[in-house]
Coordinates of C-alpha atoms in Angstrom, one line a residue:
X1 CA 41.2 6.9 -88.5
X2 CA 39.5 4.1 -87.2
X3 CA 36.9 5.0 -83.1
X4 CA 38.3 1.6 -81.8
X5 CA 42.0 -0.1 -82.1
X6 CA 41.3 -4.1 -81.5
X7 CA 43.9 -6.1 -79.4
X8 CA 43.5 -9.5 -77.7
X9 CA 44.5 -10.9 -74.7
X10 CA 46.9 -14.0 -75.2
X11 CA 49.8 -14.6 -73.0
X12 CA 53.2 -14.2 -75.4
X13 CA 55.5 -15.5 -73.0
X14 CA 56.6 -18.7 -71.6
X15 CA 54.1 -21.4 -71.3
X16 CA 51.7 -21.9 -67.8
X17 CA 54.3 -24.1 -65.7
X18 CA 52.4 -27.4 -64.5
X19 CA 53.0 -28.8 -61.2
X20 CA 55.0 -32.0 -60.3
X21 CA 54.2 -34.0 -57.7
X22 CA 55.9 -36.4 -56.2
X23 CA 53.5 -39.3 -57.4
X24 CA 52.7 -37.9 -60.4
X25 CA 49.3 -39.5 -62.2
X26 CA 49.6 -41.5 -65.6
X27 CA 49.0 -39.5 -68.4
X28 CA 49.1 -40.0 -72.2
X29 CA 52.6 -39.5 -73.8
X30 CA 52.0 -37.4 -76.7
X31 CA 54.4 -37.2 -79.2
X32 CA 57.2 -34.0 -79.4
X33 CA 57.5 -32.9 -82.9
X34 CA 61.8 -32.4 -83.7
X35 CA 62.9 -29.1 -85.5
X36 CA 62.6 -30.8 -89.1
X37 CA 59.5 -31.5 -88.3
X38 CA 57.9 -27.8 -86.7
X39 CA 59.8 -25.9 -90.2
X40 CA 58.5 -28.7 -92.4
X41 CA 55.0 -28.0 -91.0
X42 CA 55.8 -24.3 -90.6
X43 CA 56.3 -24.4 -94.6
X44 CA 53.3 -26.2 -95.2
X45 CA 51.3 -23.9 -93.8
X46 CA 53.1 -20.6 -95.1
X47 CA 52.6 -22.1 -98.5
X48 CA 49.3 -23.3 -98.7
X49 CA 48.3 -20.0 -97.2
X50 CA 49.9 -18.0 -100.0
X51 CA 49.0 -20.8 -102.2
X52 CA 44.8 -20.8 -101.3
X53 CA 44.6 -16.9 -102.6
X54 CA 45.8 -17.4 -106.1
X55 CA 43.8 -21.1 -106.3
X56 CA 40.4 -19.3 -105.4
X57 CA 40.7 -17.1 -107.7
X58 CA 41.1 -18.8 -110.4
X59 CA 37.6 -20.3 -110.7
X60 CA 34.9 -22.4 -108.3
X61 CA 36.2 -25.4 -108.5
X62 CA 38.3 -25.0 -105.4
X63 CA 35.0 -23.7 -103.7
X64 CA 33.3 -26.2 -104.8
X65 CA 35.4 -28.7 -103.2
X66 CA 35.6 -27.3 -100.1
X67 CA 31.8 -27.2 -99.8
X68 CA 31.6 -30.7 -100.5
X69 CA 34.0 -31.2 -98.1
X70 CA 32.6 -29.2 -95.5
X71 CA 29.0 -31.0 -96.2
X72 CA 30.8 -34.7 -95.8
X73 CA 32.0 -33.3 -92.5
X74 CA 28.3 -32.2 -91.5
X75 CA 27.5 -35.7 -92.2
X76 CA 29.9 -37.5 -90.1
X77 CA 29.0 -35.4 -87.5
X78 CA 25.3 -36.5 -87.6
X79 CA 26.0 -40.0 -87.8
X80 CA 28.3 -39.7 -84.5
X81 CA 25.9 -38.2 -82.4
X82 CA 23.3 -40.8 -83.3
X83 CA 26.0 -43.3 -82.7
X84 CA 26.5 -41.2 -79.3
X85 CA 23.0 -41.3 -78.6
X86 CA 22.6 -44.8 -78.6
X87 CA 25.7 -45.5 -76.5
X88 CA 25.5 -42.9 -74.0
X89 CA 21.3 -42.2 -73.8
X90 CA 20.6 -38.5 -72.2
X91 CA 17.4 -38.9 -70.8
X92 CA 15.4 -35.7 -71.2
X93 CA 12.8 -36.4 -68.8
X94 CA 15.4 -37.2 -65.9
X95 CA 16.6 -33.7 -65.6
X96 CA 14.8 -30.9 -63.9
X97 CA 13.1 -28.4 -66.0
X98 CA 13.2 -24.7 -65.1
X99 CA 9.8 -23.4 -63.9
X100 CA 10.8 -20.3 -62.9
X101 CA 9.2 -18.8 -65.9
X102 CA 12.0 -16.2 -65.4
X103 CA 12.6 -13.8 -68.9
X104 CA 15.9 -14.6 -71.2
X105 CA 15.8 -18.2 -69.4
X106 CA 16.3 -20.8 -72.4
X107 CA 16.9 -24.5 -72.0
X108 CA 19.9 -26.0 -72.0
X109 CA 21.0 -28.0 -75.1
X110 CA 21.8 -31.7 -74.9
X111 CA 25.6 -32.7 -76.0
X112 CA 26.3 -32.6 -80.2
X113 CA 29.5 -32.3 -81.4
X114 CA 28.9 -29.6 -83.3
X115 CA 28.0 -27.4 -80.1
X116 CA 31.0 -29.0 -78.1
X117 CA 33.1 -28.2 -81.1
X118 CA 31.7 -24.5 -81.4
X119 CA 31.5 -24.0 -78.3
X120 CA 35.4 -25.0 -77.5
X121 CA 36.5 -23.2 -80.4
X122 CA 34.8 -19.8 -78.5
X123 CA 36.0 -20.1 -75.1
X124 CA 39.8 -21.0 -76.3
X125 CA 39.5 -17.6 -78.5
X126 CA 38.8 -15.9 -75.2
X127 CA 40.0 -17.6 -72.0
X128 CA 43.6 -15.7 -73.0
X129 CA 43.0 -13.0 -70.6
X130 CA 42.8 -15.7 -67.5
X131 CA 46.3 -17.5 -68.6
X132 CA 47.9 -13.4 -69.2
X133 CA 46.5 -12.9 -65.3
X134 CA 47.9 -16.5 -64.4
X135 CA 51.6 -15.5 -66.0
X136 CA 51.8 -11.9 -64.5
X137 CA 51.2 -13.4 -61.0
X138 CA 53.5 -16.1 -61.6
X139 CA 56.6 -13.2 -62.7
X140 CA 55.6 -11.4 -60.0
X141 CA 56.2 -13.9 -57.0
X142 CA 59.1 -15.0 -58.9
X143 CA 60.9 -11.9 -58.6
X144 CA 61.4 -10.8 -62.3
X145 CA 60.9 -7.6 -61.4
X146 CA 61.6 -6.8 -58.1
X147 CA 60.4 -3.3 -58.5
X148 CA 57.2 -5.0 -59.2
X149 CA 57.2 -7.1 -56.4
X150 CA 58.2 -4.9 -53.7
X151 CA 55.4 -2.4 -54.7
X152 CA 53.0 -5.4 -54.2
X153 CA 54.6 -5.7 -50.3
X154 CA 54.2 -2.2 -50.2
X155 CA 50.4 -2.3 -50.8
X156 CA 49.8 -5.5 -48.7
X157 CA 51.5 -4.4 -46.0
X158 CA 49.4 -1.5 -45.8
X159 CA 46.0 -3.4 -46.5
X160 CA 47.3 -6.0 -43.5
X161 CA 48.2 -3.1 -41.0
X162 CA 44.8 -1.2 -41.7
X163 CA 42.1 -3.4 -43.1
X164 CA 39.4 -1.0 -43.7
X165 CA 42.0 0.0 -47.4
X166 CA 40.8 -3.3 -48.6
X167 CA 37.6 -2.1 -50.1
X168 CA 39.5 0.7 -51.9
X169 CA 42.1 -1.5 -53.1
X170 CA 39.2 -2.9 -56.8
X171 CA 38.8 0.6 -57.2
X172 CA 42.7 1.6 -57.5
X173 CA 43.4 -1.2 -59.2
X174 CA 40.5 0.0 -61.9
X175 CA 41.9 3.2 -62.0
X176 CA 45.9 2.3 -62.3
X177 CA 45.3 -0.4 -64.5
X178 CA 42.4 -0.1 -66.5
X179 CA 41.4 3.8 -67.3
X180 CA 44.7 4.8 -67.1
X181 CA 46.6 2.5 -69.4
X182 CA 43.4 3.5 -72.1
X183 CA 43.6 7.2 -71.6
X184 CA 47.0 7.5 -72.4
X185 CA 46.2 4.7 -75.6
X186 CA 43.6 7.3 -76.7
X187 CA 45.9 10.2 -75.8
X188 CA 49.5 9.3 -76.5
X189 CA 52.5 11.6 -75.8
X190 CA 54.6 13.1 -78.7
X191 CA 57.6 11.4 -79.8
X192 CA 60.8 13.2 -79.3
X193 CA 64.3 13.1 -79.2
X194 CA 65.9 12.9 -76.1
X195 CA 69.4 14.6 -77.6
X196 CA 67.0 17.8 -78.7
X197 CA 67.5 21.0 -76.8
X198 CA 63.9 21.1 -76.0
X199 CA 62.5 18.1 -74.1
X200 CA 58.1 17.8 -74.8
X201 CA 56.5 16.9 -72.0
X202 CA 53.0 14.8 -72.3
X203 CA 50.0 17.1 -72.5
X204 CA 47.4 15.5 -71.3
X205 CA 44.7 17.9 -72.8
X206 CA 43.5 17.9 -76.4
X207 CA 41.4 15.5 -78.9
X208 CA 42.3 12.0 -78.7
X209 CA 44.8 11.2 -81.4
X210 CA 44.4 7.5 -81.5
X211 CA 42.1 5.2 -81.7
X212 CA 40.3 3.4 -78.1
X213 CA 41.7 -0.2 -77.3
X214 CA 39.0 -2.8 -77.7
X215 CA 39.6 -6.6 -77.0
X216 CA 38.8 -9.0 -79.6
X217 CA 38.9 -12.7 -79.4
X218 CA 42.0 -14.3 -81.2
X219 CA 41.6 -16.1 -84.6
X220 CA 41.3 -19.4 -84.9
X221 CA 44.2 -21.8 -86.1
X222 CA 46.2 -18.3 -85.4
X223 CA 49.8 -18.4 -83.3
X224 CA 48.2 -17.1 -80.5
X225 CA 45.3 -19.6 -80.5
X226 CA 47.6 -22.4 -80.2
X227 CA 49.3 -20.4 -77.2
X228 CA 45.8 -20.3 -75.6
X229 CA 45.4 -24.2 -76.5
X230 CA 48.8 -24.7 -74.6
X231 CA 48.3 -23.1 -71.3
X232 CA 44.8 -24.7 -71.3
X233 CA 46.7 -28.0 -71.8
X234 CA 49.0 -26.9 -69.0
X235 CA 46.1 -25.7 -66.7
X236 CA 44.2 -29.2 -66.9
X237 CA 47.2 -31.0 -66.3
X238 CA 47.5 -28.7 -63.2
X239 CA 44.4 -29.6 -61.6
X240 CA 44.6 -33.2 -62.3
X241 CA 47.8 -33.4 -60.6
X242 CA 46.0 -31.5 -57.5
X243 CA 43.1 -33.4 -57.9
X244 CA 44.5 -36.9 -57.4
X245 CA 46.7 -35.3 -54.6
X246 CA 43.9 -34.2 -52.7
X247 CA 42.5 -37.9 -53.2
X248 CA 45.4 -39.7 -52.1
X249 CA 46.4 -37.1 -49.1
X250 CA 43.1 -36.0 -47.9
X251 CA 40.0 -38.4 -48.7
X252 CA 41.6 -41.4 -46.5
X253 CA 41.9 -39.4 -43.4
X254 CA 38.1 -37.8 -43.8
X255 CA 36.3 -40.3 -45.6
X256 CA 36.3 -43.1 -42.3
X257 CA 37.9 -45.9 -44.4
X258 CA 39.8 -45.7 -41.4
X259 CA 37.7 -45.1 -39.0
X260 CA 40.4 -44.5 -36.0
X261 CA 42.4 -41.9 -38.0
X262 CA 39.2 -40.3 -38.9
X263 CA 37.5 -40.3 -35.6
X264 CA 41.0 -38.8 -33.7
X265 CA 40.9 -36.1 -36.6
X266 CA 37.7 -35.2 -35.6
X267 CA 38.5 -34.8 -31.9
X268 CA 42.1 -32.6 -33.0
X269 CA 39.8 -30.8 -35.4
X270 CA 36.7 -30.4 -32.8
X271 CA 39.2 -29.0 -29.9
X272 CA 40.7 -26.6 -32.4
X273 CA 37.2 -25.4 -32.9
X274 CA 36.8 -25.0 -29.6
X275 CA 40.4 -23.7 -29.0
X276 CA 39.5 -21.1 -31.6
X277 CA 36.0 -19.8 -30.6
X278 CA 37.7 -18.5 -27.1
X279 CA 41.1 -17.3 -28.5
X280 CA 40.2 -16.2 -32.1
X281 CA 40.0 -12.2 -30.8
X282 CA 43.1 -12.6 -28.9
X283 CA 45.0 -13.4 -32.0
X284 CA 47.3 -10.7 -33.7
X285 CA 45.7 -11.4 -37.4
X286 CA 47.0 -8.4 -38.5
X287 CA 50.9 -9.4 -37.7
X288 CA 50.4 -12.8 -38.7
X289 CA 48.8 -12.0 -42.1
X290 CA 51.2 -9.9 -42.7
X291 CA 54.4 -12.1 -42.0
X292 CA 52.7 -15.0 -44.1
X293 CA 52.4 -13.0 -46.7
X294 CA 55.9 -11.6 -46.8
X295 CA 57.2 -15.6 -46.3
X296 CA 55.4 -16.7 -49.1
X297 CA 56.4 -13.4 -51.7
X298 CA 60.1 -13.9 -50.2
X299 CA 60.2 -17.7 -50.2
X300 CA 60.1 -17.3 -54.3
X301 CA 62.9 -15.5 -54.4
X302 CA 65.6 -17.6 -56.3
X303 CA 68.0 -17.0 -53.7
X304 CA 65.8 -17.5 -51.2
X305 CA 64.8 -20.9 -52.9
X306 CA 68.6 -22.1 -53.6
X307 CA 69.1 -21.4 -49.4
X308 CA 65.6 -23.4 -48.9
X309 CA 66.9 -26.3 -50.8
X310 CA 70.4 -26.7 -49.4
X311 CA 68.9 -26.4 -45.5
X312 CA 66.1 -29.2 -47.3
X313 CA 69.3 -31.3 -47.8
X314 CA 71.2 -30.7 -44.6
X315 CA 68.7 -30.5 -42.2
X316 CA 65.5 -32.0 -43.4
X317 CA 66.3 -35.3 -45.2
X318 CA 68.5 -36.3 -42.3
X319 CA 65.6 -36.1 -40.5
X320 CA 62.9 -38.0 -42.3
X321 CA 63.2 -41.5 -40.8
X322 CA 62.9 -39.5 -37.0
X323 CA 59.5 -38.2 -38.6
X324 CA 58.3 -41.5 -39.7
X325 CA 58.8 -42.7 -36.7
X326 CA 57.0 -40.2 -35.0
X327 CA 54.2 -40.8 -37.4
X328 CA 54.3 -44.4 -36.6
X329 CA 53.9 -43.4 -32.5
X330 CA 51.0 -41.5 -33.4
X331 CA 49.3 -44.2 -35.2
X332 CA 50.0 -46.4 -32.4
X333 CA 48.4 -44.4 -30.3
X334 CA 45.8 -43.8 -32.9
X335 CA 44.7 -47.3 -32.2
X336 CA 45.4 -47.9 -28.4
X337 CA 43.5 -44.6 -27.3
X338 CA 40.6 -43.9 -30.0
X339 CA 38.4 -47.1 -29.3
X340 CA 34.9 -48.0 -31.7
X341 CA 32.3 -50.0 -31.4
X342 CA 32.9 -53.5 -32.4
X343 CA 29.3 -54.8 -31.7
X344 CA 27.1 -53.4 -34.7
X345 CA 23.6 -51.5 -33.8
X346 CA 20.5 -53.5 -33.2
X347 CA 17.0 -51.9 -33.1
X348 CA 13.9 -54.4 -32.0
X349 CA 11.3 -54.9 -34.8
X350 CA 7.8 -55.7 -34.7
X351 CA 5.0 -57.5 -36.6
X352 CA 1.3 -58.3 -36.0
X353 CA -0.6 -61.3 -36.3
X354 CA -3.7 -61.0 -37.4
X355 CA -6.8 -63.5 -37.3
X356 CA -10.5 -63.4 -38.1
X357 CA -13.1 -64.9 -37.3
X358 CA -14.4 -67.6 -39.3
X359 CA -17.9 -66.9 -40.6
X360 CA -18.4 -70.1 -42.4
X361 CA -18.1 -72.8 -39.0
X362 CA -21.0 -72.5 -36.2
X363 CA -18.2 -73.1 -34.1
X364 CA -17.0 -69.7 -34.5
X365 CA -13.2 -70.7 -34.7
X366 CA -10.3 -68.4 -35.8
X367 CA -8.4 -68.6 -39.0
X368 CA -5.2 -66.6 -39.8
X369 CA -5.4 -63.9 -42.4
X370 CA -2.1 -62.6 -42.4
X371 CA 1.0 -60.8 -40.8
X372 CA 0.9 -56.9 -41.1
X373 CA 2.8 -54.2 -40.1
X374 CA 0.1 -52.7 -38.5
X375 CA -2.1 -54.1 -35.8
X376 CA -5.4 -53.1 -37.4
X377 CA -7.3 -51.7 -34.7
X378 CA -10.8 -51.0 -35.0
X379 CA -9.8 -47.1 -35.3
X380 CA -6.6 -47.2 -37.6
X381 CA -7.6 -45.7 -40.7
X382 CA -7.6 -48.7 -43.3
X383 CA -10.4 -50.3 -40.9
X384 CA -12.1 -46.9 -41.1
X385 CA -11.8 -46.8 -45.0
X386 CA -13.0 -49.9 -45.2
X387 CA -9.7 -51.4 -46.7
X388 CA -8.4 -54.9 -46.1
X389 CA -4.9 -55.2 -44.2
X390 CA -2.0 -55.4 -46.0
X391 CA 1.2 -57.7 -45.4
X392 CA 2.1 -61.8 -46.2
X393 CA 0.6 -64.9 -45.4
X394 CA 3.5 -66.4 -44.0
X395 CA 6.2 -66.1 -41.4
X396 CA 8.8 -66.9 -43.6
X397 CA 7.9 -64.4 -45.9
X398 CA 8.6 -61.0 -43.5
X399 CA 11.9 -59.7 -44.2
X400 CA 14.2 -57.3 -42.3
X401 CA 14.2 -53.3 -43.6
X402 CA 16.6 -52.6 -45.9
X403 CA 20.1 -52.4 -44.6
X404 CA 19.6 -54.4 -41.6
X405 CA 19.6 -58.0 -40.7
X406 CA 18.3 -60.6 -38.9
X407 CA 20.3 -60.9 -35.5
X408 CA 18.2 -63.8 -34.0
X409 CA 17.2 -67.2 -35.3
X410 CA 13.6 -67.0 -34.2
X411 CA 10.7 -64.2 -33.7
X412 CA 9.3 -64.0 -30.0
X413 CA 5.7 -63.4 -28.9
X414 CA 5.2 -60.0 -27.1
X415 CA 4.1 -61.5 -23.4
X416 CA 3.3 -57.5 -22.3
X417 CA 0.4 -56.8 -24.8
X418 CA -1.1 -54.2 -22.6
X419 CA 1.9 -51.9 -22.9
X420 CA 1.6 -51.6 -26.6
X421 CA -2.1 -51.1 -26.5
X422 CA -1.6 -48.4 -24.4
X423 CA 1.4 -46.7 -25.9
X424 CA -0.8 -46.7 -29.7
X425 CA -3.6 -45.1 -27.5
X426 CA -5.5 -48.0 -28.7
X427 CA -9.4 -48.6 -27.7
X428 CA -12.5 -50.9 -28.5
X429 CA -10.5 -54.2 -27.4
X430 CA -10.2 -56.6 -25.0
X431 CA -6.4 -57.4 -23.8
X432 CA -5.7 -61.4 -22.6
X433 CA -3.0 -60.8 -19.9
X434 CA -2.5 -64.5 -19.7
X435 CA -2.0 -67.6 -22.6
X436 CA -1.6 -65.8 -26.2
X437 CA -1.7 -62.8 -25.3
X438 CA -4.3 -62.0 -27.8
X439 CA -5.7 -58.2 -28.1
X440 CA -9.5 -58.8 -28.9
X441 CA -11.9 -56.4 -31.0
X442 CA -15.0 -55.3 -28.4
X443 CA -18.1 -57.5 -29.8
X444 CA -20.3 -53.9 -31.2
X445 CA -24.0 -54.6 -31.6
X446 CA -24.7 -51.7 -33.5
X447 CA -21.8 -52.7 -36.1
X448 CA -23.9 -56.4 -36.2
X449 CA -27.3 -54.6 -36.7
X450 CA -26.1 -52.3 -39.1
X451 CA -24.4 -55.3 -41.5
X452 CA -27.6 -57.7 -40.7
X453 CA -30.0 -55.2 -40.7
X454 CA -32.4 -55.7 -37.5
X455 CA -34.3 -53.8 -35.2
X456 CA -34.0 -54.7 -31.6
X457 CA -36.7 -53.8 -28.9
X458 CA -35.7 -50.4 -26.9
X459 CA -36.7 -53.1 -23.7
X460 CA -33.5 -54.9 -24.2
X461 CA -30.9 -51.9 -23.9
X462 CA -32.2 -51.5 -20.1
X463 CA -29.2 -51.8 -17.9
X464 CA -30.8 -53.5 -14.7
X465 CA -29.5 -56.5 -13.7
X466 CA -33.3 -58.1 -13.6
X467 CA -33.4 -57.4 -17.1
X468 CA -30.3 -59.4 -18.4
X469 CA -31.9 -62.4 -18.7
X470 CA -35.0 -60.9 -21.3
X471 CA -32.4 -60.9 -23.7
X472 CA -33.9 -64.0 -25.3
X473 CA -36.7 -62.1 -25.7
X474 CA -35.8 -59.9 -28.2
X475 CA -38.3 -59.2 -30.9
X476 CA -36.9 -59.4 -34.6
X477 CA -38.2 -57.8 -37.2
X478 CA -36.6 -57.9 -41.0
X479 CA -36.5 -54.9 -42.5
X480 CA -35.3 -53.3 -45.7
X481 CA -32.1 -51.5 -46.2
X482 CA -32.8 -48.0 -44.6
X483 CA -35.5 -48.8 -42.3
X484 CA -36.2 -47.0 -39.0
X485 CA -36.9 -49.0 -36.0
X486 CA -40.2 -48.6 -34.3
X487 CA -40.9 -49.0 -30.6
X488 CA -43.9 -48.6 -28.3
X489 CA -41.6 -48.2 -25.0
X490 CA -38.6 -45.3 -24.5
X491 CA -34.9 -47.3 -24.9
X492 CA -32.8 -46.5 -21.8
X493 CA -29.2 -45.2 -22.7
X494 CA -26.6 -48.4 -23.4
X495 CA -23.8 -48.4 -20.8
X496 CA -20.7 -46.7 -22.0
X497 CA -17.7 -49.2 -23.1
X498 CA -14.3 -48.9 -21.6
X499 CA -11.5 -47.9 -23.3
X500 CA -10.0 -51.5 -23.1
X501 CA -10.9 -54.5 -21.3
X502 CA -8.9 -57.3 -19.7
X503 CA -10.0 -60.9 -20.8
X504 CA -11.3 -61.8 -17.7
X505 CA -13.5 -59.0 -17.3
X506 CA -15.3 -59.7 -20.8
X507 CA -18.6 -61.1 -21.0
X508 CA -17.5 -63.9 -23.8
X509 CA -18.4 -61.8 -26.9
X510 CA -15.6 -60.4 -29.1
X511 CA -15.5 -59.1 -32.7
X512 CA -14.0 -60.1 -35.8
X513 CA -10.7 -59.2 -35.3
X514 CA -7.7 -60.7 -32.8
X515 CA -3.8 -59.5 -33.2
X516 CA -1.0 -60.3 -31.0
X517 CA 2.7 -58.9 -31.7
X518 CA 5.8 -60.6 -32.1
X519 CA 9.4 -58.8 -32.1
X520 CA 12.7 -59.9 -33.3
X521 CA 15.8 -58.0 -33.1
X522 CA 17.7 -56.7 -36.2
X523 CA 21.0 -55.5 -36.6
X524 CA 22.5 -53.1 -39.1
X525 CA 24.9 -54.8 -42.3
X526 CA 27.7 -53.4 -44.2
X527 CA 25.7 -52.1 -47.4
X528 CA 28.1 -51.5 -50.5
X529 CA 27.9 -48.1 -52.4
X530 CA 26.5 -49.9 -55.6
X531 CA 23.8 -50.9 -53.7
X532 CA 22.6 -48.0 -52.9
X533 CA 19.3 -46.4 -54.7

């Protein structure tokens, strides 16, 4: 006698019902084979199964066919997934790559056919179990056996009138329904006849007399594969038909292609959040799950259903051209009472113009460099680093950020350069509050010595007014890169520079540097989703 008695899971009965709607999705018509046609093929098969036995064994040429049929079939499955390959790339590199480092973690494999094909085969061998689960549910709301059903009520109505069952309610369903039913497998009662004068009762003591129920997957090309294969078929036309409900019901009211519907949604939705966060303890759950639950169980009723669609026809259908026209009140108020922005948001960019000074004329005059993002201030770190500013040569050349556009014709020059200076905490320039409105670099001596290399008498650095004019007496002395500067006197400290200075306030030297800021405004634009990144 056999430890284990294999039995799949593959639902017998009739097919997984799919769902009609009442715009129903296109679908592929696929042929229905007549009568003729299913015993025709049903004779096919039966013979060449009884036929393939006594063909094998007379000799290897039948083998040998089938393995060079089999190896023609590996071929053609190689030269489609190059084909594949080449019309639909997968990019290895693209995908993220587990770094976990986790054990038992493998990589994923690209798509073959072969895998797909394996890999179909498998899970339609095995996904019978879900569709048994799906038909037992359906029987059971449909009232087949009301028995059945009521003893469902029975147990939710106890679960909804004391909650705290619910975490009991996995482990008596794995005791009812799984060790149970494989106990009395293993230990099956005695068969009798009910006319003897002696009636045996089940014993539930003793060695097991049969052997333990196992699940197996079904065989392929087997009845109850294509049962499996038909109920799949039924499932995935199930969820298109929700899927394309939920698209056409749901997604325009919450995806603000209308965006009055959408925005009065969110306001219903918002005050039933609110509603809800006051009044949610207040609420008999309880009572209303359990009167839900019994309207939906008793609504599937047939009965039930033949009085639901006669009341449909008396009382509802009269009444559908009232409802429309209650919809169409509340979409007219939709649009009187929710009100948008027409006017698009603007936001108030900036750009700097920079200029240098010309080292080239004795004039010392300024020639443009270029228009930057940044102002380039003598402590901004690209003039720290030592790199050159970056942005265009021209004016024409500056374009709006991405997504918005230009909502003036012209740029205008900033007239209140002080108040940007100050809000970039800007120092070491000189602000002009009047003409250009230019924003000066502070002339730095030691900046000139250090590119020139010079060494200036400690005498000049004295900060008495008698002194300024000895400044045309400084003594120059060349000196190689490195060189220290001698003196025969003690230098007096150098005054301490202000943060910033006004123009007028300047003593006529500057650096190498002037920016002033011009602003234009820019408004956002509709941006399509292919455009996107």
């Amino acid at each position: 006698m056999d430890d284990y008695n294999t039995e799949s899971f593959v639902n017998r009965d009739d097919p997984i019902p799919t769902i009609i709607l009442n715009n129903p999705s296109p679908r592929p018509e696929t042929p229905t084979p007549t009568a003729s046609e299913k015993r025709g093929a049903g004779h096919d098969s039966s013979q060449s199964d009884t036929e393939t036995p006594s063909r094998s064994s007379g000799g290897g040429g039948i083998r040998s066919r089938f393995s060079a049929l089999k190896e023609k079939a590996r071929i053609q499955d190689h030269l489609i997934e190059k084909l594949l390959s080449q019309v639909v790339p997968l990019d290895d590199a693209e995908m993220p790559k587990d770094s976990s480092g986790l054990p038992g973690r493998t990589s994923k494999p690209n798509f073959t056919l072969a895998t797909m094909s394996n890999n179909f085969r498998r899970f339609n061998s095995r996904i019978g179990v879900v569709f048994v689960f799906q038909a037992r549910v359906i029987r059971l709301l449909a009232w087949r056996r009301p028995t059945q059903t009521m003893s469902f009520l029975a147990v939710y109505t106890f679960v909804c009138l004391d909650p705290s069952l619910l975490p009991l309610l996995p482990l008596a369903i794995l005791l009812v329904a799984v060790l149970v039913p494989s106990f009395v497998a293993r230990h099956p009662a005695a068969e009798f006849n009910l006319t003897h004068e002696q009636a045996i009762s089940y014993a539930a003591y003793g060695p097991p007399l049969a052997p333990a129920v196992t699940v197996k997957p079904v065989k392929e090309l087997s009845r109850d594969f294509f049962h499996n294969m038909r109920d799949l078929q039924n499932s995935m036309e199930d969820f298109s038909q929700m899927h394309d409900a939920v698209v056409r019901l749901v997604v325009p009211r919450t995806n603000f292609s209308n965006e009055a519907q959408s925005s009065a949604l969110f306001v219903v939705l918002f005050a039933a959040c609110l509603f809800m966060s006051i009044a949610a303890n207040l609420l008999p759950w309880r009572l209303i799950f359990l009167l839900a639950g019994w309207a939906a169980t008793c609504a599937g009723h047939p009965m039930v259903q033949k009085q639901l669609e006669t009341a449909h026809k008396k009382h509802v259908q009269p009444q559908e051209e009232k409802a429309k026209q209650a919809a169409t009140r509340v979409e007219k108020w939709i649009e009187r009472d929710v009100i948008l922005d027409s006017a698009p948001e603007t936001r108030e960019v900036e750009i700097f113009e920079l200029q240098r000074l010309s080292s080239h004329t004795s004039s010392g005059e300024w020639e443009p460099w270029l228009f930057s993002a940044s102002p380039y201030d003598p402590l901004s770190p690209q003039r720290i680093a030592g790199d050159r500013p970056t942005g265009t040569r021209f004016f024409e050349d500056v374009r709006p950020p991405q997504g918005w556009a230009w909502s003036e014709k012209k740029w205008a020059l900033d007239l209140w350069s002080r108040e940007w200076v100050e809000e970039r905490i800007i120092t070491s320039v000189e602000i002009e509050t009047e003409g250009e409105r230019w924003v000066y670099d502070i002339y730095d001596e030691k900046n000139d010595y250090n590119k020139i290399g010079v060494v200036i008498d400690g005498s000049t650095f004295s900060s008495n007014n008698d002194n300024n004019n000895n400044t045309n007496n400084k003594v120059k002395t060349a000196v190689d890169d490195g060189a220290v500067p001698t003196s025969t006197s003690t230098p007096t400290p150098k005054r301490p520079k202000p943060s910033w200075e006004e123009g007028e306030d300047g003593d006529g030297r500057r650096g190498d540097w002037r920016r002033r800021r011009w602003v234009r405004l820019v408004k956002r634009k509709f941006v399509s989703r292919d455009a996107l990144p």
